[in-house]
Amino acid sequence: MTQSVLKGIGSYLPKKILTNNELEATIDTTDVWIRERTGIAQRHIAAQNEYTSDLAVVAAKNALQDANMSIQDIDLIIVATTTPDYTFPSTATIVQKKLGIKHGAAFDIQAVCSGFIYGMSVADSMLKSGAARNVLLIGAETFSRILDWSDRSTCVLFGDGAGAVILSSDDMKESGILNTLIRSNGEHRELLYVDGGASRSENVGKLRMIGNQVFRHAVKDIAAIMEECAEGYGLSIADIDWFVPHQANQRILNGVAKRLNLDKEQVISTVASHANTSAASVPLAMDSAIKDKRIKRGDLIMLEAFGGGFTWGASLLRY
Ligand code: UT7
């Protein structure tokens, strides 16, 4: 049976770092509040002339190098993003041009913070159907551009970055993506949304969130979908080596770990240094744990995310 195997991974964070202490100078917040309530110490911010596609391209090149593959091998580019360069064309086609290919297909996925997991689901289906052979899946965001920098309840939480993986169809048994589940529920739009958009307001808008209510939904839904994802493949949570969660808040990671009885050492966290990079957060966290050699070939990994929509999902992967 054809499997969707992870051949390579790469990431990129913009050079500029914005610390909590720097935020203290511009809004009514403290480093202590941000660390205690979120675990965040700093975030990376894209330069003025650096766009989502630029972050995506660097992450993609790093993933191609890791996979020892050429861009000519890629026949599908998927970019998960909520902060595209333009309303159209898709950021994926801009990335395609910047990488210098004219073949195959490229499109964006919009599922906010769950975009990378949605992308895993779409890439897996297209690889298994034979519609693509080598997919470049990227999560890339410049969330700093849709933040209201005077709103202390949201602007301290997010950062910019990109992560990319190469997924290829292969006959390897028991390897690659084993099961992916994606879910949504449009009832809670007002808890997490952007107050603008091409059709509604003819401008981009800024992010709005009622954080404590999102928090409660996130812990419950993430724990449930991870269990369902493992059981759907005939495994239990106890069989899994590593958990690579969406990096929204350290207290969400701790809450889910407590519910599922996970060892904290198994939960990869980059919240402190990256903050919430939306669709980029899962591949960024996974790349950091692969590069520092915690995650090794053959390990069983559970990825998960939760975000605006609401959207959420989980993906079980043999690396
Ligand atoms: O990726 C998409 C998914 N997003 C999430 O999962 C985010 C989920 N939510 C959260 O991470 C947390 O709810 C927050 C970090 C956003 C907020 O933490 P909280 O413990 O839920 O605090 P809260 O919203 O209940 O606010 C507590 C207090 C409020 O003051 P009062 O009303 O008690 O006087 C806020 O005004 O903290 C205040 N506050 C702040 N104080 C200092 C809110 N933001 C700040 C801030 N600095 N930056």
CSV table of C-alpha atoms and ligand atoms in Angstrom, one decimal:
chain,number,residue,atom,x,y,z
A,1,MET,CA,0.0,0.0,0.0
A,2,THR,CA,1.2,3.5,-0.8
A,3,GLN,CA,2.3,5.6,2.2
A,4,SER,CA,2.9,9.3,2.5
A,5,VAL,CA,6.4,9.4,3.9
A,6,LEU,CA,8.1,12.4,5.4
A,7,LYS,CA,11.3,12.8,3.4
A,8,GLY,CA,12.5,16.1,4.8
A,9,ILE,CA,11.8,19.1,7.0
A,10,GLY,CA,13.0,22.7,7.4
A,11,SER,CA,12.0,25.9,8.9
A,12,TYR,CA,12.7,29.6,9.1
A,13,LEU,CA,12.3,32.4,11.7
A,14,PRO,CA,12.8,36.1,10.9
A,15,LYS,CA,15.9,37.6,12.4
A,16,LYS,CA,14.1,40.3,14.5
A,17,ILE,CA,13.2,39.1,18.0
A,18,LEU,CA,10.6,41.0,20.1
A,19,THR,CA,10.9,40.3,23.8
A,20,ASN,CA,8.2,40.6,26.5
A,21,ASN,CA,10.3,43.4,28.1
A,22,GLU,CA,10.1,45.4,24.9
A,23,LEU,CA,6.3,45.0,24.9
A,24,GLU,CA,6.2,46.4,28.4
A,25,ALA,CA,7.3,49.7,26.9
A,26,THR,CA,4.4,50.0,24.5
A,27,ILE,CA,1.4,48.3,26.2
A,28,ASP,CA,0.0,47.8,29.7
A,29,THR,CA,1.6,44.4,30.3
A,30,THR,CA,4.5,42.7,32.2
A,31,ASP,CA,7.0,40.0,31.3
A,32,VAL,CA,5.8,38.2,34.4
A,33,TRP,CA,2.1,38.2,33.3
A,34,ILE,CA,3.0,36.9,29.8
A,35,ARG,CA,5.3,34.2,31.1
A,36,GLU,CA,2.9,33.0,33.8
A,37,ARG,CA,-0.3,33.0,31.6
A,38,THR,CA,1.2,31.8,28.3
A,39,GLY,CA,4.8,30.6,28.7
A,40,ILE,CA,5.9,33.0,26.0
A,41,ALA,CA,9.2,34.9,26.5
A,42,GLN,CA,9.7,36.3,22.9
A,43,ARG,CA,8.5,36.1,19.4
A,44,HIS,CA,10.1,36.6,15.9
A,45,ILE,CA,8.8,39.4,13.7
A,46,ALA,CA,9.2,39.7,9.9
A,47,ALA,CA,11.1,42.6,8.5
A,48,GLN,CA,9.0,45.3,6.7
A,49,ASN,CA,10.0,44.0,3.3
A,50,GLU,CA,9.7,40.3,4.3
A,51,TYR,CA,6.5,38.6,3.3
A,52,THR,CA,4.8,35.3,4.1
A,53,SER,CA,6.1,33.8,0.8
A,54,ASP,CA,9.7,34.9,1.7
A,55,LEU,CA,9.5,33.0,5.0
A,56,ALA,CA,7.9,30.0,3.2
A,57,VAL,CA,10.7,29.9,0.5
A,58,VAL,CA,13.5,29.7,3.0
A,59,ALA,CA,11.7,26.9,5.0
A,60,ALA,CA,11.1,25.1,1.7
A,61,LYS,CA,14.7,25.3,0.6
A,62,ASN,CA,15.8,23.9,4.0
A,63,ALA,CA,13.3,21.0,3.7
A,64,LEU,CA,14.4,20.2,0.2
A,65,GLN,CA,18.1,20.1,1.4
A,66,ASP,CA,17.1,17.9,4.3
A,67,ALA,CA,15.3,15.5,1.9
A,68,ASN,CA,18.2,15.7,-0.5
A,69,MET,CA,15.7,16.5,-3.3
A,70,SER,CA,15.5,19.1,-6.0
A,71,ILE,CA,12.6,21.5,-6.5
A,72,GLN,CA,12.2,19.8,-9.9
A,73,ASP,CA,11.0,16.7,-8.0
A,74,ILE,CA,8.1,18.5,-6.5
A,75,ASP,CA,4.7,18.2,-8.2
A,76,LEU,CA,2.5,19.9,-5.7
A,77,ILE,CA,3.0,22.9,-3.4
A,78,ILE,CA,0.5,23.5,-0.6
A,79,VAL,CA,0.9,26.6,1.6
A,80,ALA,CA,-1.2,26.7,4.8
A,81,THR,CA,-1.6,30.4,5.7
A,82,THR,CA,-4.0,33.0,7.1
A,83,THR,CA,-1.7,35.8,6.2
A,84,PRO,CA,-1.2,35.5,2.4
A,85,ASP,CA,1.0,38.0,0.5
A,86,TYR,CA,-2.1,39.1,-1.5
A,87,THR,CA,-5.9,38.3,-1.5
A,88,PHE,CA,-5.0,36.6,-4.7
A,89,PRO,CA,-3.0,34.9,-6.3
A,90,SER,CA,-2.3,32.3,-3.7
A,91,THR,CA,0.9,32.4,-1.7
A,92,ALA,CA,1.6,28.9,-3.0
A,93,THR,CA,1.9,30.1,-6.6
A,94,ILE,CA,4.2,33.0,-5.5
A,95,VAL,CA,6.3,30.4,-3.7
A,96,GLN,CA,6.3,28.2,-6.8
A,97,LYS,CA,7.6,31.2,-8.9
A,98,LYS,CA,10.3,32.1,-6.3
A,99,LEU,CA,11.5,28.5,-6.2
A,100,GLY,CA,11.7,28.5,-10.0
A,101,ILE,CA,9.3,25.8,-11.2
A,102,LYS,CA,6.4,26.0,-13.7
A,103,HIS,CA,5.1,22.4,-13.5
A,104,GLY,CA,2.6,20.7,-11.2
A,105,ALA,CA,0.1,22.6,-9.1
A,106,ALA,CA,0.1,25.0,-6.1
A,107,PHE,CA,-2.7,26.2,-3.8
A,108,ASP,CA,-3.3,27.6,-0.4
A,109,ILE,CA,-5.2,26.1,2.5
A,110,GLN,CA,-7.0,28.5,5.0
A,111,ALA,CA,-7.7,26.7,8.3
A,112,VAL,CA,-5.9,29.3,10.5
A,113,CYS,CA,-3.8,27.6,13.2
A,114,SER,CA,-5.0,24.1,12.1
A,115,GLY,CA,-3.8,24.8,8.5
A,116,PHE,CA,-0.8,22.5,8.6
A,117,ILE,CA,-2.8,19.5,9.9
A,118,TYR,CA,-5.4,20.2,7.2
A,119,GLY,CA,-2.5,20.3,4.7
A,120,MET,CA,-1.3,16.9,6.0
A,121,SER,CA,-4.8,15.5,5.3
A,122,VAL,CA,-5.0,16.9,1.8
A,123,ALA,CA,-1.4,15.9,0.9
A,124,ASP,CA,-1.9,12.4,2.2
A,125,SER,CA,-5.1,11.9,0.2
A,126,MET,CA,-3.5,13.3,-3.0
A,127,LEU,CA,-0.4,11.1,-2.6
A,128,LYS,CA,-2.4,8.0,-1.9
A,129,SER,CA,-4.7,8.6,-4.9
A,130,GLY,CA,-1.7,9.1,-7.2
A,131,ALA,CA,-2.6,12.8,-7.9
A,132,ALA,CA,0.8,13.8,-6.7
A,133,ARG,CA,4.1,12.0,-6.0
A,134,ASN,CA,6.2,14.6,-4.0
A,135,VAL,CA,4.4,17.3,-2.0
A,136,LEU,CA,6.0,20.4,-0.5
A,137,LEU,CA,3.7,21.3,2.4
A,138,ILE,CA,4.4,24.6,4.1
A,139,GLY,CA,2.9,26.4,7.0
A,140,ALA,CA,3.9,30.1,6.8
A,141,GLU,CA,2.6,33.2,8.6
A,142,THR,CA,3.2,36.9,9.2
A,143,PHE,CA,0.6,37.2,12.0
A,144,SER,CA,2.3,40.4,13.2
A,145,ARG,CA,0.5,42.1,10.2
A,146,ILE,CA,-3.0,41.3,11.5
A,147,LEU,CA,-2.4,42.1,15.1
A,148,ASP,CA,-3.9,45.1,16.9
A,149,TRP,CA,-0.7,46.2,18.6
A,150,SER,CA,-2.7,48.2,21.1
A,151,ASP,CA,-4.7,45.2,22.3
A,152,ARG,CA,-2.7,43.5,25.1
A,153,SER,CA,-5.0,40.5,25.2
A,154,THR,CA,-3.9,39.4,21.7
A,155,CYS,CA,-0.7,41.1,20.5
A,156,VAL,CA,1.5,39.4,23.1
A,157,LEU,CA,0.6,35.9,21.9
A,158,PHE,CA,1.7,35.6,18.3
A,159,GLY,CA,4.8,35.6,16.1
A,160,ASP,CA,6.0,35.1,12.5
A,161,GLY,CA,7.7,32.1,11.0
A,162,ALA,CA,7.5,29.2,8.6
A,163,GLY,CA,8.0,25.4,8.6
A,164,ALA,CA,8.0,23.0,5.6
A,165,VAL,CA,7.9,19.3,5.0
A,166,ILE,CA,8.4,17.1,1.9
A,167,LEU,CA,5.9,14.2,1.8
A,168,SER,CA,6.4,11.5,-0.9
A,169,SER,CA,4.5,8.5,-2.0
A,170,ASP,CA,6.4,5.3,-1.1
A,171,ASP,CA,5.7,1.6,-0.6
A,172,MET,CA,7.4,1.6,2.9
A,173,LYS,CA,5.1,-0.3,5.3
A,174,GLU,CA,4.2,1.3,8.6
A,175,SER,CA,5.9,4.5,7.8
A,176,GLY,CA,4.8,8.1,7.1
A,177,ILE,CA,1.3,9.4,7.8
A,178,LEU,CA,-0.7,6.7,9.5
A,179,ASN,CA,-4.0,8.5,10.3
A,180,THR,CA,-5.1,12.2,10.1
A,181,LEU,CA,-8.4,13.6,11.4
A,182,ILE,CA,-9.7,17.1,10.7
A,183,ARG,CA,-12.7,18.8,12.2
A,184,SER,CA,-14.5,22.2,12.3
A,185,ASN,CA,-17.4,23.9,14.0
A,186,GLY,CA,-18.4,27.3,12.7
A,187,GLU,CA,-20.6,28.2,15.7
A,188,HIS,CA,-17.9,30.0,17.6
A,189,ARG,CA,-16.6,32.5,15.0
A,190,GLU,CA,-17.0,35.4,17.4
A,191,LEU,CA,-14.5,33.9,19.9
A,192,LEU,CA,-11.6,34.1,17.4
A,193,TYR,CA,-11.7,36.0,14.1
A,194,VAL,CA,-10.3,38.8,12.1
A,195,ASP,CA,-12.6,41.8,11.9
A,196,GLY,CA,-12.1,42.5,8.2
A,197,GLY,CA,-11.9,40.7,4.8
A,198,ALA,CA,-12.2,41.3,1.1
A,199,SER,CA,-15.9,40.8,0.9
A,200,ARG,CA,-17.0,42.2,4.3
A,201,SER,CA,-14.9,45.3,4.7
A,202,GLU,CA,-12.6,45.6,1.7
A,203,ASN,CA,-9.6,45.6,4.1
A,204,VAL,CA,-7.6,43.0,5.9
A,205,GLY,CA,-8.8,43.7,9.5
A,206,LYS,CA,-7.2,42.8,12.9
A,207,LEU,CA,-7.3,39.6,15.0
A,208,ARG,CA,-9.9,39.5,17.8
A,209,MET,CA,-10.2,36.8,20.5
A,210,ILE,CA,-12.0,36.0,23.7
A,211,GLY,CA,-9.0,34.0,24.9
A,212,ASN,CA,-10.3,32.3,28.0
A,213,GLN,CA,-13.2,30.8,26.1
A,214,VAL,CA,-11.0,29.6,23.3
A,215,PHE,CA,-8.7,28.1,25.9
A,216,ARG,CA,-11.5,25.8,27.3
A,217,HIS,CA,-12.6,24.6,23.8
A,218,ALA,CA,-9.0,24.0,22.8
A,219,VAL,CA,-8.0,21.7,25.7
A,220,LYS,CA,-11.1,19.6,25.4
A,221,ASP,CA,-11.2,19.2,21.6
A,222,ILE,CA,-7.4,18.6,21.3
A,223,ALA,CA,-7.4,15.8,23.9
A,224,ALA,CA,-10.4,14.1,22.3
A,225,ILE,CA,-9.1,14.2,18.7
A,226,MET,CA,-5.7,12.9,19.7
A,227,GLU,CA,-7.3,9.9,21.3
A,228,GLU,CA,-9.6,9.3,18.4
A,229,CYS,CA,-6.7,9.6,15.9
A,230,ALA,CA,-4.6,7.0,17.8
A,231,GLU,CA,-7.5,4.7,18.2
A,232,GLY,CA,-8.4,5.0,14.6
A,233,TYR,CA,-5.1,3.4,13.8
A,234,GLY,CA,-5.6,0.7,16.5
A,235,LEU,CA,-3.2,2.4,19.0
A,236,SER,CA,-3.6,4.2,22.2
A,237,ILE,CA,-2.0,7.4,23.5
A,238,ALA,CA,0.4,5.4,25.6
A,239,ASP,CA,2.0,3.9,22.4
A,240,ILE,CA,3.1,7.3,21.1
A,241,ASP,CA,6.7,8.5,21.5
A,242,TRP,CA,6.3,12.3,20.9
A,243,PHE,CA,3.6,14.9,20.9
A,244,VAL,CA,4.1,17.9,18.6
A,245,PRO,CA,1.3,20.3,19.5
A,246,HIS,CA,0.2,23.7,18.1
A,247,GLN,CA,2.1,26.2,20.2
A,248,ALA,CA,-0.6,28.6,21.4
A,249,ASN,CA,-0.1,28.6,25.2
A,250,GLN,CA,2.1,26.4,27.5
A,251,ARG,CA,-0.9,26.1,29.8
A,252,ILE,CA,-2.9,24.5,27.0
A,253,LEU,CA,0.0,22.0,26.4
A,254,ASN,CA,0.0,21.3,30.1
A,255,GLY,CA,-3.8,20.9,30.3
A,256,VAL,CA,-3.9,18.4,27.4
A,257,ALA,CA,-0.9,16.5,28.9
A,258,LYS,CA,-2.7,16.2,32.2
A,259,ARG,CA,-5.9,15.0,30.6
A,260,LEU,CA,-4.1,12.3,28.6
A,261,ASN,CA,-1.6,11.4,31.3
A,262,LEU,CA,1.4,12.4,29.1
A,263,ASP,CA,4.9,12.7,30.3
A,264,LYS,CA,5.8,16.4,30.0
A,265,GLU,CA,9.2,15.4,28.4
A,266,GLN,CA,7.3,13.9,25.5
A,267,VAL,CA,5.5,17.1,24.6
A,268,ILE,CA,7.6,19.3,22.3
A,269,SER,CA,7.3,23.0,23.3
A,270,THR,CA,8.6,26.0,21.4
A,271,VAL,CA,6.0,28.4,22.9
A,272,ALA,CA,8.7,30.3,24.9
A,273,SER,CA,10.8,31.3,22.0
A,274,HIS,CA,8.4,31.2,19.0
A,275,ALA,CA,5.0,32.2,20.6
A,276,ASN,CA,2.0,31.2,18.4
A,277,THR,CA,2.9,31.2,14.7
A,278,SER,CA,-0.4,29.8,13.6
A,279,ALA,CA,-0.1,27.4,10.7
A,280,ALA,CA,3.7,27.4,11.0
A,281,SER,CA,3.8,26.3,14.6
A,282,VAL,CA,3.6,22.5,14.3
A,283,PRO,CA,6.3,22.1,11.6
A,284,LEU,CA,8.5,24.7,13.4
A,285,ALA,CA,8.3,22.7,16.6
A,286,MET,CA,8.8,19.4,14.9
A,287,ASP,CA,11.8,20.7,13.0
A,288,SER,CA,13.4,21.9,16.3
A,289,ALA,CA,12.9,18.5,18.0
A,290,ILE,CA,14.3,16.6,14.9
A,291,LYS,CA,17.3,19.0,14.6
A,292,ASP,CA,18.2,18.6,18.4
A,293,LYS,CA,17.9,14.8,17.9
A,294,ARG,CA,15.0,14.2,20.3
A,295,ILE,CA,12.8,12.8,17.5
A,296,LYS,CA,14.5,10.1,15.6
A,297,ARG,CA,13.7,8.0,12.4
A,298,GLY,CA,11.2,5.3,13.3
A,299,ASP,CA,9.6,7.3,16.2
A,300,LEU,CA,5.8,7.5,16.5
A,301,ILE,CA,4.6,11.2,16.6
A,302,MET,CA,1.3,12.8,17.1
A,303,LEU,CA,0.8,16.3,15.7
A,304,GLU,CA,-2.2,18.4,16.7
A,305,ALA,CA,-3.7,21.9,16.2
A,306,PHE,CA,-6.6,24.0,17.1
A,307,GLY,CA,-7.6,27.4,15.8
A,308,GLY,CA,-10.1,29.9,14.4
A,309,GLY,CA,-13.2,28.6,12.8
A,310,PHE,CA,-13.1,26.7,15.1
A,311,THR,CA,-10.9,24.2,13.2
A,312,TRP,CA,-8.9,21.4,14.8
A,313,GLY,CA,-7.1,18.2,13.9
A,314,ALA,CA,-4.5,15.5,14.7
A,315,SER,CA,-2.1,13.5,12.6
A,316,LEU,CA,-0.3,10.3,13.6
A,317,LEU,CA,3.0,9.9,11.8
A,318,ARG,CA,5.8,7.3,11.8
A,319,TYR,CA,8.9,9.4,11.2
B,1,UT7,O1,-4.1,29.5,18.2
B,1,UT7,C1,-5.4,29.8,18.3
B,1,UT7,C2,-5.9,29.3,19.6
B,1,UT7,N1,-5.6,30.4,20.6
B,1,UT7,C3,-5.6,30.0,21.8
B,1,UT7,O2,-5.6,28.8,22.1
B,1,UT7,C4,-5.5,31.1,22.9
B,1,UT7,C5,-6.2,30.5,24.1
B,1,UT7,N2,-6.2,31.5,25.2
B,1,UT7,C6,-5.2,31.8,26.0
B,1,UT7,O3,-4.1,31.4,25.7
B,1,UT7,C7,-5.4,32.6,27.2
B,1,UT7,O4,-6.8,32.6,27.5
B,1,UT7,C8,-4.9,34.0,27.2
B,1,UT7,C9,-3.4,33.9,27.3
B,1,UT7,C10,-5.3,34.7,25.9
B,1,UT7,C11,-5.4,34.8,28.4
B,1,UT7,O5,-5.1,34.1,29.6
B,1,UT7,P1,-6.2,33.9,30.7
B,1,UT7,O6,-5.6,33.3,31.9
B,1,UT7,O7,-7.4,33.2,30.1
B,1,UT7,O8,-6.6,35.4,31.1
B,1,UT7,P2,-8.0,36.2,30.9
B,1,UT7,O9,-8.3,36.4,29.5
B,1,UT7,O10,-9.1,35.5,31.7
B,1,UT7,O11,-7.6,37.6,31.6
B,1,UT7,C12,-7.3,37.7,32.9
B,1,UT7,C13,-6.8,39.2,33.2
B,1,UT7,C14,-7.8,40.2,32.6
B,1,UT7,O12,-7.9,41.3,33.6
B,1,UT7,P3,-9.1,41.4,34.6
B,1,UT7,O13,-10.4,41.5,33.8
B,1,UT7,O14,-9.1,40.1,35.4
B,1,UT7,O15,-8.8,42.6,35.4
B,1,UT7,C15,-7.2,40.7,31.4
B,1,UT7,O16,-7.5,42.0,31.1
B,1,UT7,O17,-5.6,39.4,32.5
B,1,UT7,C16,-5.7,40.7,31.8
B,1,UT7,N3,-4.8,40.6,30.6
B,1,UT7,C17,-3.5,41.0,30.7
B,1,UT7,N4,-2.8,41.6,31.7
B,1,UT7,C18,-1.5,41.9,31.4
B,1,UT7,C19,-5.0,40.2,29.4
B,1,UT7,N5,-3.9,40.3,28.6
B,1,UT7,C20,-3.0,40.8,29.4
B,1,UT7,C21,-1.6,41.2,29.2
B,1,UT7,N6,-0.9,41.7,30.2
B,1,UT7,N7,-1.0,41.0,28.0
